[in-house]
């Protein structure tokens, strides 16, 4: 694995008495697209803002390109492509003006790339930002980020409001860019289906805690959904197998478990044929994780485990 | 506080409310976030401290700048202020420290409390008594204003011992504080032993006290008074009766009087106690000085006013008093005016060929002199010097210099500013005389500056298109003639009246534009004049000068048209005696100049209701007002009328109208005749001589002696009349006048009298001639003024 | 520091509405007010105060979407602060310069003289000439202070309201100073020195704190 361009060490942030992000540790190397998932208010945006240096961490530190986020030098800050959820160019500004602004900030900004991107989406450079549709606005902002040729991309809900094909297009471009430039990208989103296609890693935050950070491929390999009868419990599984969550529906109990390749055989042997077990999608996994967390069922899971 | 601050108060509150609203804004900072950081701490502490310092100074300045005047306060009171200020400063520092630790809001609140408390604590004006806090923390009576007395005798006589209320205070010159004075001198409710009251009917201050007697003097001091102000006490200037004695060279002063006065600001009062008395030593010196001075002038007359530098240097030793005395005599002896000019020129080295630099130096000297004296008037020695030197100065230099003064706040109030204004005024007149149609440099540069300073009176005197335009435009905006409703910008408050400032100044201006305005607004100007004349504050009922500006219009002039109203108004509203009313009427006619006829003067006499006894002295007072060409005819008419009255009375009581005897009704007639005699009217003299010359010669001589001898400069024509009179006593009388006034013309009369037919007259004439010869031969070095004391 | 026109433009544009409004108020006032302008004119003082607050508020909307956009483009905080100050200066200049030219050229004097037949003009023109400088001095004191207030309030620090109290206090002190008709020379020099200290402190601290302000 190459160097970590994003690092978070015990990163926490409070708003008043509310802890939005709690003791988050995360390292992201180059060449990775990380899907940052989590329900509303989980702390995704706060995390991205902290990385960008827009907020002061209550505890811990974060680094981008080996520089403390809150003291990013000019040479580094211009290498970060940021597309926030809450920021928006002034409505009166034209696309050309936005291009000029970004060109003034990012040393490697390629105007030609931006102009071509705008042409591709049939956007006139003289159009004002406020006259664009929601999807067009996203395209403009994405193009501004990508034309800057950043080493790190911090994207918060970049495809919100876009139609499915546009979303696909956007993520494809992102994937290509990261692959081509060996950049690192964090994409915070709710639209799991699209990101799943292009992401390398997934990080799930819930209630400010990093619940999962894993290679998406590995995750697909290791996570299973197990269906039990309503009154059945899982047998003793050992240390290698982790219960991610469970739910009871339609007279059946569903448990999500994560196990390494080796442990899967043990599991099959343990449970036998009477138990139905199959692989899960990222969305299902995400739901399992977040619901599990949202119900605060750590204790419950221990019971299940028992 | 003025209106500006009133405008800011609501704004500040809005601002404050905005700040308070921001308190309720959603908290998005961690509760664990620090209150401040280094940069914020330093910044807010510096801002708070800087603003605090400015506020502290402001408070001190609002309170009469007491911190700058600590030396004027009593030490205990000054120390109290220093301690309070130190405490305030300490709190200020504490507030700044609070800010350092991130408690800026609390620091600001604390500072506000400090300032309010400090403002309440420090003293505003000691004469109003101490403030509530000061009364409780300052040592008792430390707030009483400081009084300093300077004792002076006869304008600077040194070595005089002064006793007040029986206590020896010191030898002049000396000073003492009010506390020392009060400690030494006990106040007496009853006059001390040896204080003699003036005889009945004689005012105490006019009474010549015998030597060694106490004399009363009112000495001003600061007295505590209980009232409702502040803490129930205040301090006021009050005069109290004390009894003094003064001694010089072992001799008690006689005929003493004393006064005191002075003033100060809120914290310190400097009073001067002036005691004046007579000591034989100083009186003798004074008498000798007076004789030397008269001889010096006689010497000038004997030299036909051709005096040299030595003579001028001798006159210079008489100083300001010499200037005033010569100036007074010169009113009737024009040649002395030339001598005064020569004196001034000699003193300042003024000559026709002097350079601008020399003239500039003279001006600087004069400015320096008047600034030391803090006094300047046009008719002073310096004033005349300015009149003589101004045209030697570079007008551009003067204009720049005066412009600078006008722009400077500090120099504007100096006496030298008055000097420069006079130079400017003289130059303006000169330039206008040379080129009346052209706007001169003064009108271009100085007038606008004066307008900016709202000194319209001076600006109007200098004139020029700027002030004309300014006043005319202002008048266009506001045409009401009077009333407080005009507002402070538009009214001129004069003699208790609020009158239109613009009309007022335009009425006084003399220029073609102003003249045109005055013609167009004739009714308004006459109305203004009427307001001024009828105003109760104008007790003298003096008509304003501008009423007489258009006399060239003859009978259509404002003053001529207003004459009848004025005459009537003076009679009904001027609260005085008949002769005063008559004088007012004649004064008005005098100002009408050639428009006033003899008949008008006589008419005034006839219509003036004489409701008080017709005494000759009062009649003479009125007759003096008559212009020289009207004196004789008008007086003759009056004499004729009065004589008719007297004769009628004689007839009524059965007396012979041709008999010469004392008759009371003749008194005003004689006085009227005497008035003409004083002017050298031979006809009147003959009339008097005919009446009294034979039977009542001593009476006549007495009258003439009183009129001729007491007058320092008797009319030459009267001396001539006396000198050729058939009566040798009267001829001798003329010699007395010649002795005093040895002009060339009078010396000719003396020559004739040296050969007079009468032995006694010849002898007296020889004596006068010898005296004059002696004066002529006296070296001027013997005629210098001697100082009165050591 | 290099001036980046695009950034300057966007920052200047942020305060443009208030610049236009104040221009629309200030120019007619300078042209048509009948009173002779002087440094103690309360209306001018109120105008400077309101204008400074408006500019500082518009330049300090650190929670607005457009600010979040600008602050995340890749500019350094110092660059952003420098351009903020520059745009503030331009906004002030855009109002102050026309007004000053109206006073100095002298358009005001001509209008007052010829149109209103004012007695004061053109005579008082010279006296008014110093008023724009005092006007500028007002901005020089208030704007660094108010910028500081807004920057301070966006810090990850508590006690952000204290600085509002402080600003209110300073404004009241300035207002009090304005009521003084007489100032001793030393007092004036002291005020100039303390004001300069305040201005420099606010600017330096503003720049330092701008690096750590939170954009939300």
XYZ file of N, CA and C in Angstrom, chain B residues 67-183:
351
model
N -7.319 67.191 36.344
C -6.024 66.518 36.492
C -4.872 67.390 35.994
N -5.193 68.323 35.126
C -4.148 69.208 34.613
C -3.928 70.404 35.533
N -4.798 70.517 36.518
C -4.725 71.710 37.372
C -4.470 71.337 38.823
N -3.835 70.212 39.025
C -3.630 69.755 40.407
C -2.835 70.756 41.228
N -1.941 71.453 40.550
C -1.107 72.430 41.280
C -1.938 73.565 41.859
N -3.090 73.775 41.255
C -3.929 74.873 41.739
C -4.755 74.457 42.956
N -4.816 73.169 43.216
C -5.645 72.694 44.325
C -4.829 72.644 45.611
N -5.564 72.544 46.711
C -4.876 72.312 47.981
C -4.244 70.921 47.916
N -3.065 70.766 48.547
C -2.358 69.482 48.418
C -3.219 68.274 48.782
N -4.007 68.393 49.854
C -4.818 67.242 50.277
C -5.870 66.897 49.229
N -6.438 67.957 48.655
C -7.480 67.762 47.647
C -6.868 67.187 46.365
N -5.700 67.703 46.032
C -5.002 67.200 44.838
C -4.644 65.734 45.040
N -4.178 65.399 46.262
C -3.799 64.022 46.556
C -5.011 63.099 46.458
N -6.163 63.589 46.948
C -7.396 62.784 46.858
C -7.690 62.466 45.393
N -7.539 63.479 44.549
C -7.797 63.257 43.126
C -6.796 62.281 42.518
N -5.559 62.426 42.961
C -4.532 61.519 42.420
C -4.856 60.082 42.840
N -5.255 59.934 44.110
C -5.565 58.576 44.603
C -6.760 57.997 43.834
N -7.797 58.836 43.680
C -8.989 58.355 42.965
C -8.617 57.957 41.535
N -7.807 58.797 40.917
C -7.404 58.504 39.546
C -6.551 57.248 39.490
N -5.683 57.105 40.487
C -4.839 55.902 40.529
C -5.706 54.668 40.700
N -6.733 54.786 41.557
C -7.640 53.635 41.759
C -8.363 53.319 40.448
N -8.837 54.401 39.804
C -9.531 54.203 38.520
C -8.591 53.540 37.513
N -7.339 53.999 37.505
C -6.365 53.426 36.565
C -6.085 51.969 36.914
N -6.053 51.680 38.230
C -5.815 50.293 38.655
C -6.963 49.403 38.207
N -8.192 49.932 38.371
C -9.355 49.171 37.912
C -9.321 48.998 36.397
N -8.846 50.040 35.750
C -8.732 49.993 34.289
C -7.798 48.853 33.887
N -6.703 48.760 34.621
C -5.750 47.683 34.357
C -6.378 46.323 34.671
N -7.151 46.280 35.772
C -7.815 45.022 36.139
C -8.777 44.605 35.033
N -9.502 45.597 34.522
C -10.446 45.301 33.441
C -9.682 44.768 32.238
N -8.549 45.403 31.960
C -7.744 44.959 30.827
C -7.257 43.531 31.063
N -6.926 43.224 32.332
C -6.471 41.866 32.659
C -7.584 40.842 32.468
N -8.806 41.259 32.848
C -9.967 40.388 32.637
C -10.079 40.028 31.163
N -9.855 41.054 30.354
C -9.913 40.846 28.922
C -8.811 39.877 28.490
N -7.668 40.011 29.127
C -6.538 39.130 28.813
C -6.938 37.655 29.027
N -7.766 37.444 30.059
C -8.187 36.071 30.346
C -9.500 35.704 29.646
N -9.841 36.484 28.638
C -10.981 36.112 27.808
C -12.319 36.592 28.313
N -12.326 37.413 29.356
C -13.593 37.916 29.890
C -13.808 39.351 29.421
N -13.807 39.529 28.118
C -13.891 40.883 27.568
C -15.217 41.553 27.904
N -16.309 40.814 27.827
C -17.620 41.415 28.126
C -17.630 41.940 29.551
N -17.144 41.106 30.455
C -17.099 41.543 31.853
C -16.171 42.747 32.010
N -15.070 42.714 31.264
C -14.106 43.814 31.325
C -14.750 45.123 30.871
N -15.531 45.044 29.796
C -16.190 46.263 29.287
C -17.192 46.767 30.315
N -17.944 45.859 30.891
C -18.944 46.263 31.898
C -18.232 46.897 33.104
N -17.153 46.239 33.521
C -16.398 46.762 34.664
C -15.861 48.168 34.348
N -15.364 48.303 33.134
C -14.806 49.599 32.752
C -15.884 50.686 32.729
N -17.050 50.325 32.254
C -18.169 51.288 32.246
C -18.479 51.726 33.677
N -18.497 50.735 34.576
C -18.781 51.063 35.989
C -17.677 51.978 36.527
N -16.424 51.651 36.154
C -15.297 52.465 36.635
C -15.477 53.907 36.180
N -15.822 54.072 34.906
C -15.918 55.432 34.367
C -17.049 56.213 35.010
N -18.180 55.548 35.209
C -19.299 56.239 35.851
C -18.911 56.633 37.285
N -18.264 55.690 37.964
C -17.876 55.969 39.352
C -16.829 57.076 39.395
N -15.881 56.994 38.498
C -14.812 57.995 38.475
C -15.386 59.380 38.192
N -16.298 59.397 37.227
C -16.933 60.667 36.869
C -17.704 61.229 38.057
N -18.351 60.318 38.787
C -19.122 60.782 39.946
C -18.199 61.231 41.071
N -17.026 60.592 41.152
C -16.147 60.865 42.294
C -15.355 62.155 42.146
N -14.745 62.357 40.978
C -13.862 63.522 40.874
C -14.672 64.808 40.872
N -14.024 65.852 41.283
C -14.741 67.101 41.498
C -14.910 67.881 40.211
N -16.056 68.475 40.060
C -16.350 69.195 38.836
C -16.016 70.675 38.963
N -16.519 71.258 39.981
C -16.298 72.694 40.158
C -16.337 72.986 41.651
N -15.169 73.181 42.241
C -15.138 73.362 43.697
C -16.047 74.480 44.206
N -16.266 75.505 43.387
C -17.093 76.596 43.905
C -18.528 76.148 44.155
N -18.900 75.030 43.529
C -20.241 74.494 43.776
C -20.253 73.595 45.004
N -19.141 73.512 45.667
C -19.037 72.622 46.809
C -18.628 71.244 46.337
N -18.211 70.404 47.269
C -17.753 69.081 46.856
C -18.918 68.210 46.417
N -18.623 67.223 45.587
C -19.639 66.260 45.178
C -19.912 65.308 46.332
N -20.923 64.464 46.141
C -21.352 63.558 47.214
C -20.191 62.668 47.665
N -19.508 62.096 46.708
C -18.427 61.160 47.063
C -17.234 61.935 47.636
N -16.907 63.029 46.962
C -15.747 63.819 47.377
C -15.917 64.321 48.816
N -17.137 64.721 49.148
C -17.403 65.240 50.492
C -17.126 64.178 51.553
N -17.194 62.925 51.161
C -17.010 61.842 52.128
C -15.591 61.281 52.153
N -14.862 61.490 51.072
C -13.519 60.887 51.076
C -12.380 61.907 51.195
N -12.620 63.129 50.760
C -11.535 64.118 50.821
C -11.457 64.707 52.230
N -10.256 65.072 52.700
C -10.149 65.718 54.016
C -11.020 66.971 54.067
N -11.591 67.189 55.225
C -12.551 68.284 55.380
C -11.948 69.627 54.914
N -12.746 70.340 54.164
C -12.404 71.682 53.671
C -11.220 71.721 52.690
N -10.716 70.551 52.330
C -9.613 70.569 51.357
C -10.106 71.041 49.993
N -11.419 70.987 49.772
C -11.995 71.392 48.494
C -12.231 72.893 48.384
N -12.001 73.613 49.449
C -12.234 75.067 49.405
C -11.248 75.675 48.389
N -11.747 76.495 47.450
C -10.844 77.057 46.450
C -9.701 77.849 47.080
N -8.563 77.797 46.425
C -7.370 78.495 46.933
C -7.462 79.969 46.535
N -7.143 80.832 47.503
C -7.160 82.281 47.224
C -5.754 82.842 47.440
N -5.319 83.660 46.490
C -4.027 84.343 46.634
C -4.250 85.854 46.574
N -3.693 86.546 47.533
C -3.837 88.006 47.549
C -2.510 88.670 47.157
N -2.617 89.707 46.354
C -1.452 90.554 46.067
C -1.810 91.952 46.542
N -0.975 92.478 47.388
C -1.244 93.828 47.916
C -0.424 94.849 47.142
N -1.084 95.907 46.735
C -0.417 96.919 45.932
C -0.833 98.315 46.413
N 0.132 99.203 46.447
C -0.171 100.577 46.878
C 0.147 101.533 45.729
N -0.758 102.400 45.500
C -0.580 103.476 44.496
C 0.089 102.964 43.201
N -0.476 101.884 42.673
C 0.026 101.312 41.423
C 1.524 100.983 41.464
N 1.964 100.385 42.518
C 3.327 99.861 42.504
C 4.307 100.555 43.415
N 3.813 101.355 44.339
C 4.737 102.001 45.295
C 5.276 100.934 46.256
N 6.607 100.854 46.288
C 7.210 99.808 47.108
C 7.591 100.336 48.494
N 7.672 99.430 49.445
C 8.127 99.787 50.785
C 7.039 100.375 51.665
N 5.779 100.147 51.317
C 4.681 100.670 52.138
C 4.242 99.573 53.111
N 4.145 99.944 54.379
C 3.706 98.973 55.386
C 2.183 98.952 55.402
N 1.650 97.734 55.456
C 0.192 97.597 55.383
C -0.335 96.938 56.646
N -1.319 97.586 57.253
C -2.031 97.017 58.398
C -3.487 96.811 58.001
N -3.994 95.649 58.325
C -5.431 95.425 58.123
C -6.010 94.971 59.454
N -7.101 95.587 59.855
C -7.781 95.268 61.118
C -6.789 95.186 62.287
N -5.835 96.076 62.264
C -4.902 96.158 63.382
C -3.726 95.211 63.284
N -3.658 94.416 62.229
C -2.564 93.435 62.102
C -1.629 93.881 60.984
N -0.347 93.867 61.308
C 0.637 94.221 60.277
C 0.789 93.024 59.335
N 0.549 93.276 58.054
C 0.582 92.170 57.095
C 1.902 92.078 56.347
N 2.539 93.193 56.071
C 3.789 93.154 55.334
C 4.094 94.492 54.687
N 5.184 94.494 53.969
C 5.620 95.701 53.270
C 5.548 95.444 51.777
N 4.967 96.363 51.077
C 4.784 96.154 49.633
C 6.131 96.086 48.923
N 6.264 95.226 47.895
C 5.196 94.353 47.379
C 5.176 93.041 48.137
N 3.990 92.534 48.425
C 3.923 91.215 49.075
C 2.630 90.504 48.657
N 2.722 89.203 48.805
C 1.585 88.342 48.457
C 1.287 87.460 49.642
N 0.090 87.004 49.764
C -0.224 85.998 50.788
C -1.457 85.211 50.358
N -1.553 84.012 50.876
C -2.702 83.184 50.506
C -3.907 83.623 51.333
N -5.054 83.216 50.889
C -6.288 83.530 51.609
C -6.271 82.923 52.996
N -5.707 81.714 53.073
C -5.648 81.050 54.390
C -4.799 81.850 55.358
N -3.628 82.300 54.891
C -2.740 83.103 55.744
C -3.449 84.378 56.175
N -4.128 84.978 55.217
C -4.822 86.241 55.493
C -5.873 86.034 56.579
N -6.689 84.980 56.365
C -7.766 84.739 57.331
C -7.231 84.355 58.712
N -6.084 83.694 58.696
C -5.500 83.288 59.966
C -4.982 84.506 60.735
